[in-house]
Every structure is written in C-alpha cells, then in structure tokens.
CSV table of C-alpha atoms in Angstrom, one decimal:
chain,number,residue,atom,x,y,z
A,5,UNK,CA,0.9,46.0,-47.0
A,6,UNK,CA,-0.4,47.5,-50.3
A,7,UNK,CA,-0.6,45.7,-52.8
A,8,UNK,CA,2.0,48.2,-55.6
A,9,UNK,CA,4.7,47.3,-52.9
A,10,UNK,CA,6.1,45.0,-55.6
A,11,UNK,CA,7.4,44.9,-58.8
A,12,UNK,CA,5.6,42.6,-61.5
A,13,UNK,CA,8.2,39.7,-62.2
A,14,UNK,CA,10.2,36.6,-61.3
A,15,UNK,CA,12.9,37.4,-58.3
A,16,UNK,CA,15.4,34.7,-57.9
A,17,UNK,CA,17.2,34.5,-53.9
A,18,UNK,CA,20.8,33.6,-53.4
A,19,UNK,CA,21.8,30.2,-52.5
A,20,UNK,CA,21.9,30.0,-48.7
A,21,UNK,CA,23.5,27.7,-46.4
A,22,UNK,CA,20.6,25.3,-44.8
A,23,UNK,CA,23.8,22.8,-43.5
A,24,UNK,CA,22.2,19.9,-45.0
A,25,UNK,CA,22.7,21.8,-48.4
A,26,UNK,CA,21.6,24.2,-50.7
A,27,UNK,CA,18.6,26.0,-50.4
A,28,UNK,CA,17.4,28.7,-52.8
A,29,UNK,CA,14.4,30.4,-53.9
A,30,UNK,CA,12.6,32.5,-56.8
A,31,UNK,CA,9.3,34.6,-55.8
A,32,UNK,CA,6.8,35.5,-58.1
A,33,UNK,CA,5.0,38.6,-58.2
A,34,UNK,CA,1.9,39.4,-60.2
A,35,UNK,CA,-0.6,42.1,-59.3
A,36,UNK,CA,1.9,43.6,-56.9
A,37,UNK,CA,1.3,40.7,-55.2
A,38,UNK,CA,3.6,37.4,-54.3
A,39,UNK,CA,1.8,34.8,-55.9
A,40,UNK,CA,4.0,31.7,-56.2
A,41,UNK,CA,7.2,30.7,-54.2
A,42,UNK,CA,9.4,28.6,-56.7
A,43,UNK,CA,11.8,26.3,-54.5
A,44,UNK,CA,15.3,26.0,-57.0
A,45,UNK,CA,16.9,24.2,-54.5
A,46,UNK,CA,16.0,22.1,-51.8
A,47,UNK,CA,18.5,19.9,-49.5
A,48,UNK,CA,17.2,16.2,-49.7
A,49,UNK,CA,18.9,13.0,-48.7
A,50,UNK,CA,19.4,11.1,-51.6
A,51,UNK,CA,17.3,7.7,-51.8
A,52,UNK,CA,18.0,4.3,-53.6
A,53,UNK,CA,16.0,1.5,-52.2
A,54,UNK,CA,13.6,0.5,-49.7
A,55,UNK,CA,13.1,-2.9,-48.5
A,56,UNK,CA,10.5,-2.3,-45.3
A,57,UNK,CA,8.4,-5.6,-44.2
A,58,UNK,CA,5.0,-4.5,-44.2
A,59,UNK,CA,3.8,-8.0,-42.9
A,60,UNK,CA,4.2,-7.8,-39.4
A,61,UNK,CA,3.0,-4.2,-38.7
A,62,UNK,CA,0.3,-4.1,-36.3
A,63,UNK,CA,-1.7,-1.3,-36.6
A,64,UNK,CA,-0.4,2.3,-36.5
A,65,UNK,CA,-3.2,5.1,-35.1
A,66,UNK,CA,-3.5,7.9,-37.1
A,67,UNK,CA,-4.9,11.2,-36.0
A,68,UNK,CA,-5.7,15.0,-37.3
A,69,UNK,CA,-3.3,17.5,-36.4
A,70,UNK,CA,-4.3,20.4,-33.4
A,71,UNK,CA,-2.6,23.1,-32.7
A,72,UNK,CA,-2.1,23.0,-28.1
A,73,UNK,CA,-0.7,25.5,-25.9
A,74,UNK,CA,1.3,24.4,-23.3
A,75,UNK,CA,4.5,24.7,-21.3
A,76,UNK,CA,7.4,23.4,-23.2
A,77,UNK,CA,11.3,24.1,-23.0
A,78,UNK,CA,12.1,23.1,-26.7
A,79,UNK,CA,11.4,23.0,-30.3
A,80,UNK,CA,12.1,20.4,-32.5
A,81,UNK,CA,10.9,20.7,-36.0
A,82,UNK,CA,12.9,21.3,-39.8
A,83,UNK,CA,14.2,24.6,-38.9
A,84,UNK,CA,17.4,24.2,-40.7
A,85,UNK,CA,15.8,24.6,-43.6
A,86,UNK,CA,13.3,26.8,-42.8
A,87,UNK,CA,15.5,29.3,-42.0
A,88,UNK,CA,17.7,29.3,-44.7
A,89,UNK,CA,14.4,29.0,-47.0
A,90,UNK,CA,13.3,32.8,-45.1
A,91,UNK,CA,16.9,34.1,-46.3
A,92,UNK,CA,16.5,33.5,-49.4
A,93,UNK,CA,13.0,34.4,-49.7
A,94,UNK,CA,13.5,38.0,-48.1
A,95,UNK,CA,16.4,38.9,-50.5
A,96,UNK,CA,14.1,37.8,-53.9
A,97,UNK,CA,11.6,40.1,-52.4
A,98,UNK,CA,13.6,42.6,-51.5
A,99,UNK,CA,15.0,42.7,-55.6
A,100,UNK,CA,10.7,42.7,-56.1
A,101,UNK,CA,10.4,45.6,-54.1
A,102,UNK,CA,9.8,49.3,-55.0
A,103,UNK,CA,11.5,50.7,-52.4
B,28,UNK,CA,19.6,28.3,-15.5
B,29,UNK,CA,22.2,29.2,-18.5
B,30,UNK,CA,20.8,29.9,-21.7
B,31,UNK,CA,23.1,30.8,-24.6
B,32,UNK,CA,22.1,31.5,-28.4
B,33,UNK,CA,24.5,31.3,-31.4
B,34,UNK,CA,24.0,30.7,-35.2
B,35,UNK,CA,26.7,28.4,-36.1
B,36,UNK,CA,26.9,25.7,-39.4
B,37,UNK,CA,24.0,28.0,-40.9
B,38,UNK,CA,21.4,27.3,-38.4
B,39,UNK,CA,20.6,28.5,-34.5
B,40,UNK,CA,21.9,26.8,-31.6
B,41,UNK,CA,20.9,27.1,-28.3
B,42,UNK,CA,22.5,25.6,-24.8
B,43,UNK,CA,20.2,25.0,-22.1
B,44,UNK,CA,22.1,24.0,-18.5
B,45,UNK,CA,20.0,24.2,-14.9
B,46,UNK,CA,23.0,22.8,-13.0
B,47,UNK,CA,23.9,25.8,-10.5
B,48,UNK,CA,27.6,25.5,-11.0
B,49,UNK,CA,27.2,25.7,-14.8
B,50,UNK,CA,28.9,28.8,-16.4
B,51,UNK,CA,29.3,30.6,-19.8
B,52,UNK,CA,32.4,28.3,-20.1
B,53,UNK,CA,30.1,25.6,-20.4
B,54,UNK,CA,28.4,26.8,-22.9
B,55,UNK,CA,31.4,28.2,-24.8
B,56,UNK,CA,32.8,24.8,-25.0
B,57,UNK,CA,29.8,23.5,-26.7
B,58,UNK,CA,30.0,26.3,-29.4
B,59,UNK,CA,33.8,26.0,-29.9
B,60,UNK,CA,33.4,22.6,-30.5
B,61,UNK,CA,30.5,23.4,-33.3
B,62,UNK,CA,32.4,25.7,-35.2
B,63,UNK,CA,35.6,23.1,-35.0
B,64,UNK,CA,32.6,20.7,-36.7
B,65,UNK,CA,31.9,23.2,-39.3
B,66,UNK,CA,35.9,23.9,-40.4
B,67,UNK,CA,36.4,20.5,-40.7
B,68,UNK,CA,32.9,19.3,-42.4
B,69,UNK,CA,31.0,22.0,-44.4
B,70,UNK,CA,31.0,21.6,-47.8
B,71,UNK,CA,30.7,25.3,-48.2
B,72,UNK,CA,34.1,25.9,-46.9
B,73,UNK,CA,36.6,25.2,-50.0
B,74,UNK,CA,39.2,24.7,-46.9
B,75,UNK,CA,37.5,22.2,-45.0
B,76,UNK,CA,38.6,18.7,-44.5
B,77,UNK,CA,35.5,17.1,-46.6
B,78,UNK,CA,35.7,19.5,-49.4
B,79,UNK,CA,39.6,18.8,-49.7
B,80,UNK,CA,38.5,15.1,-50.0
B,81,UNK,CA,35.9,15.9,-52.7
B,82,UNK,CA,38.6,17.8,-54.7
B,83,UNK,CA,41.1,14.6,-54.4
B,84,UNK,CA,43.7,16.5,-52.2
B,85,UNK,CA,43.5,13.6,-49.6
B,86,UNK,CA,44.1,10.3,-49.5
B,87,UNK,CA,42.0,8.0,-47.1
B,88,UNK,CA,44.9,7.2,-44.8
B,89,UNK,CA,45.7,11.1,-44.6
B,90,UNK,CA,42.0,11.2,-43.0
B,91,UNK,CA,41.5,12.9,-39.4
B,92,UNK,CA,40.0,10.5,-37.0
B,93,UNK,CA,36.6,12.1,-36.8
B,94,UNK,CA,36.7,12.1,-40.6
B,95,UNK,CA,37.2,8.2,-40.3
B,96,UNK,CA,34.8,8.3,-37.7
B,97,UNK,CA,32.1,9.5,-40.0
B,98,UNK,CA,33.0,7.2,-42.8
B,99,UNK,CA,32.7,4.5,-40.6
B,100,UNK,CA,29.2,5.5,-39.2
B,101,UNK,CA,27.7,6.2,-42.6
B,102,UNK,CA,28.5,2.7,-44.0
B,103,UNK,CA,26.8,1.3,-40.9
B,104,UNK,CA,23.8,3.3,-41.3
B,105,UNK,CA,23.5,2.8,-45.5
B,106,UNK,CA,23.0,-0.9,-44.0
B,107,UNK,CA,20.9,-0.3,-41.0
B,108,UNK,CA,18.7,2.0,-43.0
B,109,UNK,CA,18.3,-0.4,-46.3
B,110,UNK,CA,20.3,1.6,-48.4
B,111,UNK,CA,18.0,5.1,-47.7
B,112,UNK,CA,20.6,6.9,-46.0
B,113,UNK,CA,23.6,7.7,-48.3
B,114,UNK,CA,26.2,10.4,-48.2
B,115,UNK,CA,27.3,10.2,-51.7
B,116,UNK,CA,25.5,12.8,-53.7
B,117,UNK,CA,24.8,12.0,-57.3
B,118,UNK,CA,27.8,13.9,-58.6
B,119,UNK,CA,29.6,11.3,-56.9
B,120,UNK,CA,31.2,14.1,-53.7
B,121,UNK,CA,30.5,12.8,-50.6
B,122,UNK,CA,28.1,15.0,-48.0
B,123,UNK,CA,28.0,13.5,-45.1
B,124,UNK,CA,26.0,16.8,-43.5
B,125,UNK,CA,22.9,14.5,-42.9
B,126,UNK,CA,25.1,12.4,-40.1
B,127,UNK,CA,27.5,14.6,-38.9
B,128,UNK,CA,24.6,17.3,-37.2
B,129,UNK,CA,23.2,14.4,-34.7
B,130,UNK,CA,26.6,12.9,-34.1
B,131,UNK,CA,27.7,16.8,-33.5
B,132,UNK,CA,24.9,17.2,-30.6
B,133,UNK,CA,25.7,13.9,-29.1
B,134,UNK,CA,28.9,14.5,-29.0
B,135,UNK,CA,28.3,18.0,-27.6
B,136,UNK,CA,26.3,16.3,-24.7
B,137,UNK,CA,29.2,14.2,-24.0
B,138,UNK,CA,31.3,17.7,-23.4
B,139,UNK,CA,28.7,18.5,-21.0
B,140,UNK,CA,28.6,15.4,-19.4
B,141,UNK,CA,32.6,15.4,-19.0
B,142,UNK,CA,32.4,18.9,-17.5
B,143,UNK,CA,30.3,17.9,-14.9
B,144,UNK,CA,26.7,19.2,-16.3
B,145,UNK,CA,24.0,17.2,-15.7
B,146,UNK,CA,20.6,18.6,-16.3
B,147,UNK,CA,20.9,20.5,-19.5
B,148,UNK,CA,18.8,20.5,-22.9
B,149,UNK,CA,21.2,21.6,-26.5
B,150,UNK,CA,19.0,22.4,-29.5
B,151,UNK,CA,20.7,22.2,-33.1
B,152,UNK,CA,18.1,23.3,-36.0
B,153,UNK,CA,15.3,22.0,-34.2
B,154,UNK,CA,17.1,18.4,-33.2
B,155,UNK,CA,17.4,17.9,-29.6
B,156,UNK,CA,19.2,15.9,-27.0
B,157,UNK,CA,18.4,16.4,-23.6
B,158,UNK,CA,19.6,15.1,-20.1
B,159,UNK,CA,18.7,15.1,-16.6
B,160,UNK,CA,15.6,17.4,-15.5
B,161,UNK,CA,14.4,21.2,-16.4
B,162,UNK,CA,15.0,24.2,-14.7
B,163,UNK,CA,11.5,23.0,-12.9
B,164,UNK,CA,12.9,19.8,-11.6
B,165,UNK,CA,10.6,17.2,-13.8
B,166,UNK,CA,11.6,16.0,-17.7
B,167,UNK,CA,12.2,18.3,-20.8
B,168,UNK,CA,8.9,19.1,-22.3
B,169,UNK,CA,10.2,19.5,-26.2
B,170,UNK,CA,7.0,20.7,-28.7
B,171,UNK,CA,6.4,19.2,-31.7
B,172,UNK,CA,5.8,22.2,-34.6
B,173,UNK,CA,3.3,22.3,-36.6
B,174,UNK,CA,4.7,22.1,-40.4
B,175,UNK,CA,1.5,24.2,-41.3
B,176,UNK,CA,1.8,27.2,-39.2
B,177,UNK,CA,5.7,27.1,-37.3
B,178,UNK,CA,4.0,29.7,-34.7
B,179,UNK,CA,2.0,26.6,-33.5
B,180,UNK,CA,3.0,23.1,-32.0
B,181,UNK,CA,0.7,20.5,-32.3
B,182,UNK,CA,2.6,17.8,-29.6
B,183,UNK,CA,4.6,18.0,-26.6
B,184,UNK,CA,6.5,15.0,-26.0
B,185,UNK,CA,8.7,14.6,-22.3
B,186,UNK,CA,12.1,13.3,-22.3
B,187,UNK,CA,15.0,12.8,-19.9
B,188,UNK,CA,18.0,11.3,-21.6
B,189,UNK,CA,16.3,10.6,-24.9
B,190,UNK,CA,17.1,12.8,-28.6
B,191,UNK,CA,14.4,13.9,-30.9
B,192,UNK,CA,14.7,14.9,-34.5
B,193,UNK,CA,13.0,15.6,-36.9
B,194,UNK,CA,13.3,15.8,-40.8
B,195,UNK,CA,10.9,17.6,-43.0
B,196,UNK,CA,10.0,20.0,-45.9
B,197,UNK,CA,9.1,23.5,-45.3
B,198,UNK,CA,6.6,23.8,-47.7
B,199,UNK,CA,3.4,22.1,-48.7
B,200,UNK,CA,5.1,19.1,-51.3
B,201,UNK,CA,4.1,20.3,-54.5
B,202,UNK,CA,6.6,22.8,-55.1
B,203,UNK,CA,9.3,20.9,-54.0
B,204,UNK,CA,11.4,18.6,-55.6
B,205,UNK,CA,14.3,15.9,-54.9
B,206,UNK,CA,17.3,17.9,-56.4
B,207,UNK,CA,18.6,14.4,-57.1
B,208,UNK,CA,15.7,13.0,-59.4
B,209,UNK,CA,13.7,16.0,-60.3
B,210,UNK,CA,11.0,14.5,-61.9
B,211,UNK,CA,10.1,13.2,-58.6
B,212,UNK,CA,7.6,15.2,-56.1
B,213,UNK,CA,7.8,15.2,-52.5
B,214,UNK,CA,3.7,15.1,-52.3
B,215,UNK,CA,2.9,12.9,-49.2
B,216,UNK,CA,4.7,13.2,-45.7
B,217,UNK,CA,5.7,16.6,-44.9
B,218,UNK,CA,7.5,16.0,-41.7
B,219,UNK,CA,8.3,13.0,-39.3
B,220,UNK,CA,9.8,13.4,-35.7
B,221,UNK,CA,11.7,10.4,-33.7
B,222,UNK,CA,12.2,10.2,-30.3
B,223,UNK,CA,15.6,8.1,-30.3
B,224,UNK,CA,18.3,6.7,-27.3
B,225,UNK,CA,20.1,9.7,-28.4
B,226,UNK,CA,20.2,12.2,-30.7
B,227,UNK,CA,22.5,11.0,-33.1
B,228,UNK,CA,20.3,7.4,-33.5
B,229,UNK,CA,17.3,10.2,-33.6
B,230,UNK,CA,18.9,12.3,-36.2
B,231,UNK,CA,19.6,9.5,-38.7
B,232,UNK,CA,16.8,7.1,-38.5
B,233,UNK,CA,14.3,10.9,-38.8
B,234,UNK,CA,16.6,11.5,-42.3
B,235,UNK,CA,16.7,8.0,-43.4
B,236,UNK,CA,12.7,7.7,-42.5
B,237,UNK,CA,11.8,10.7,-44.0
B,238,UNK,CA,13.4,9.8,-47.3
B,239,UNK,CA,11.1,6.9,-47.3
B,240,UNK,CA,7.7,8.6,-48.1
B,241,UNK,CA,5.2,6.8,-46.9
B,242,UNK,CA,6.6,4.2,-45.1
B,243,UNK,CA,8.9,5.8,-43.3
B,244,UNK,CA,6.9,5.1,-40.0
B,245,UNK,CA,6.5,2.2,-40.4
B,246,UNK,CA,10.5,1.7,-40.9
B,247,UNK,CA,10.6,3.1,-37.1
B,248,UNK,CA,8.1,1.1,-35.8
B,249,UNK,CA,10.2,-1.9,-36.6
B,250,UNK,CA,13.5,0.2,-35.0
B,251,UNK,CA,13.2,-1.1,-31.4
B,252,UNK,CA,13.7,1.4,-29.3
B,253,UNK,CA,12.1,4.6,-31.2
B,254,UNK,CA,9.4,6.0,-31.7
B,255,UNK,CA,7.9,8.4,-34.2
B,256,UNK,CA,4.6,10.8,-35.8
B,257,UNK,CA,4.6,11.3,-39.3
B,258,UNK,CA,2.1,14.2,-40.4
B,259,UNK,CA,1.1,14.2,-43.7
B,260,UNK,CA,0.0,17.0,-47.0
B,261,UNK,CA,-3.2,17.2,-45.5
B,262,UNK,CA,-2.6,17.6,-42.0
B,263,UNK,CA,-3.2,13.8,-40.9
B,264,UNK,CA,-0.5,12.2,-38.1
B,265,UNK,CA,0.6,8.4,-38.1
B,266,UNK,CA,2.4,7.8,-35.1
B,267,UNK,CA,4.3,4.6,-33.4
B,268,UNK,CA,2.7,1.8,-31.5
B,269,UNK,CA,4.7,3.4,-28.4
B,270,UNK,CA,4.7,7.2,-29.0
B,271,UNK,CA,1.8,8.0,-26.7
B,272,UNK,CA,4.2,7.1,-23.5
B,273,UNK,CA,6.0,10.3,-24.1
B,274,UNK,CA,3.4,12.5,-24.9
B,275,UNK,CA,2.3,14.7,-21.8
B,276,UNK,CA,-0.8,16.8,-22.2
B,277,UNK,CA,-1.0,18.8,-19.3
B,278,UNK,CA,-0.4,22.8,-19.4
C-alpha cells in the first residue's frame, strides 16, 4: 500500500464485543505509516493468588515453536479476542485513512 | 457432513456433524440455544439476566436456574483453581463470561447428544469439544495456532470425546495490560491450550492457567486428567508430562 495512505496521528477504535469483555484499540500513524498499535482495553480474568506446589513437579519438556502443515478439522486458539481486536483495529484505521 | 457458520455472543461458531441423518435442525438447535445464552448472560445487553443483577434489580432467590447454575460452578472453580479464577470484576459486578463460554459448548454437545448426533465437532472462539469420529472415520485432528502468525498452526492434537481450549493474548505482551491492575504487564506466556474431559473443565482450567503467568502449566500438570502447551514471548513451548499422547504428526 503506499505509504501517504494515512493520515499522521493517533486513531482510537470503538469498544467491541470480544464476549469475555471489552476490547479496544488506538493506531498510531507516523510517516503515513501504522507504527504502534495501542491496546485501551483488553479482556483479562482477574487474578488474586496463586498457591501452585512447585516441589513435586517432575520435569516439563520444553521445545521451540514450528509452524506444520497437515490435515486438521479444527482450530483452537484466542480467537475471541482476536477478532474483536481486528474490529477495532480496522475502524481506527479507517478514521487514519485519506480516503 | 453438516457444516454451519454463525457469529453469535461476538465471536464465530461453527457446527461440525458427520452423522448421515444429521440435519440443519441440528444445527439450528445448537445456535438457538447460543443466542438464548447470550440474552440471558452478556453483560452488553442492559436487558440480560446478569446485567439486571449487576444493577440490583434481582434478588438471588428471583435467580433463573442456569443463573444459579453458574454461581454455583464459579464458587467451585475460585476453590479448585486457588483463588485465580474469579467472576467478580474489580468494580465489584459480577462477569461470569469466562465460565459460561465452555459450560455453553458443553452443554451444546449435550443437545447433540440428546438429538441423536454422535460424531460431531462444535467450535466456539477457537474452544472445542468434540465427539465420536470425523467425516474420515478416525478422531478430530484440532490444530494448535500459532499466536505469532494465526495463518500457521504449530500442533495438531487428536481427540475423540475430549475439549480443548485455549486462553491467550493476541499480541506480543508488551503492549498489553491487565485492565484490572494496570501497572502490571502481561510479558511472559502468550497463550496456553488444555486438552480437558470436556470443554467446560478445558475452558476454565486454560482461563484460570493462563492468569497464572508462568506457572500456569505447571498448575495443569498437577490437574489429573489434562494436559497442556504453554508457548511463551519468544516463541518457546512448555508442555505437560502427558501431552505428547495426543499429538499426531502425520499429514
């Protein structure tokens, strides 16, 4: 896209619904370009305390992340958010944009 | 094989049934029942049941059953989860969103179930409960996606009567925040999946987990009966003693 598509400036989203609360968004352009993504509001369980025994872990294999192709019939990742997050987004840059 | 789409309680839903008989009354059963969860639970909707609570226009005796329902199950999981999962916000309302999304899938499977389904898969922003076999007769092969790059999966687990959640950030931490204590970063585990007896144990014990940082997987290794991968800022996975049994790498 070129680069004078956008507006110099801070664009705030509307609040969308991501179910497990409130998500909203600001962009920020500079150059023309979308620099930062500021995230207002995010939907978080709330935390207090955390009592986990550590003692009688064994040891829990760790590896680096790949990226695989293969036949699957379902998705499961933090698309509720995700979604609501891309809502948000697209109507700040939509106020960035100079049409 | 049926397969129906809808967006419903702000997020895409989509029923998966092989079963020959199975029709777009199936189907429509599961959605109806969705959007009955959504009247009666959103906090958006200033007419709902849980928002007339927050407002002090119902008593606790006046509550519906599934209401109680809910109450009930959140108190038992604030205990089972050490205090992590909790559905009163700070402004003292209750939200009990973070429960009543896995209990709504399970219970959605049961509608199946009842109507004589039983091969069929229900997807609920990306939490999953599955049953039976897929359309090609072996168990549901559910991908893992990558946080990073959400074109991508980075696991494929295989499941037959088994749920699996999982709770997460969109974005790298640094920019995100716990609306609840803002001085607080979210830095280090970006998403954590659980493979659960069903999607509403799933569901919870992925939220709960999740709010735990670091040690959340280490909180579901000591869950018997789940298992989980946790995948870090910097694109590093810890996963459960017993979470390689469901992974399947074939093609």
């Amino acid at each position: 896209m070129p680069t004078s598509r956008y507006k110099n400036g801070t664009y705030t989203g509307p609040t969308t619904n991501a179910f497990y609360g409130p998500m909203q968004v600001a962009a920020v352009i500079s150059g023309g370009k979308l620099t930062a993504i500021n995230v207002l509001q995010y939907p978080q369980t709330h935390s207090y305390s955390i009592m986990v025994n550590n003692e009688a872990l064994p040891y829990l294999k760790s590896e680096a992340i790949q990226a695989q192709s293969a036949t699957i019939d379902s998705i499961s990742g933090a698309t509720a958010s995700s979604d609501a997050f891309m809502q948000s987004l697209a109507a700040a840059l939509s106020q960035a944009s100079n049409g | 094989m049926l397969q129906q789409s809808r967006m419903l309680m702000g997020m895409p839903i989509t029923v998966t049934i092989v079963d020959e008989k199975a029709t777009a009354a199936d189907s429509d059963a599961v959605f109806e029942y969705f959007t009955y969860v959504d009247e009666k639970f959103s906090t958006y909707k200033p007419t709902s049941e849980i928002s007339r609570i927050n407002k002090g226009e119902l008593a606790p005796a006046e509550y519906s059953e599934d209401m109680k329902t809910i109450f009930t199950l959140s108190e038992e999981t604030k205990q089972a989860t050490n205090g992590y999962f909790d559905i009163r916000a700070s402004d003292g309302s209750w939200d009990p969103s973070g429960l009543v999304k896995g209990w709504s899938i399970h219970n959605a499977a049961k509608i199946l179930a009842e109507r004589g389904c039983k091969n069929f898969c229900i997807e609920a922003g990306g939490d999953i409960q599955v049953a039976g076999t897929n359309a090609a007769g072996g168990p549901w092969r559910i991908g893992l996606r990558n946080p990073f790059q959400h074109q991508e999966i980075i696991k494929t687990v295989a499941v037959s009567t088994e749920g699996v959640a999982t709770s997460g950030t969109y974005l790298r931490g640094q920019h995100i925040y716990n609306p609840h204590q803002r001085s607080e970063q979210l830095t280090d585990v970006v998403s954590i999946s659980v493979i659960g007896p069903n999607i509403y144990e799933a569901d919870r014990f992925a939220t709960a987990a999740f709010a735990m940082g670091q040690q959340g997987i280490s909180f579901i290794e000591q869950v018997p009966g789940f298992e989980g991968y946790q995948i870090n800022h910097n694109g590093v996975a810890t996963m459960t003693s017993g979470f390689e049994n469901y992974v399947t790498n074939y093609a």
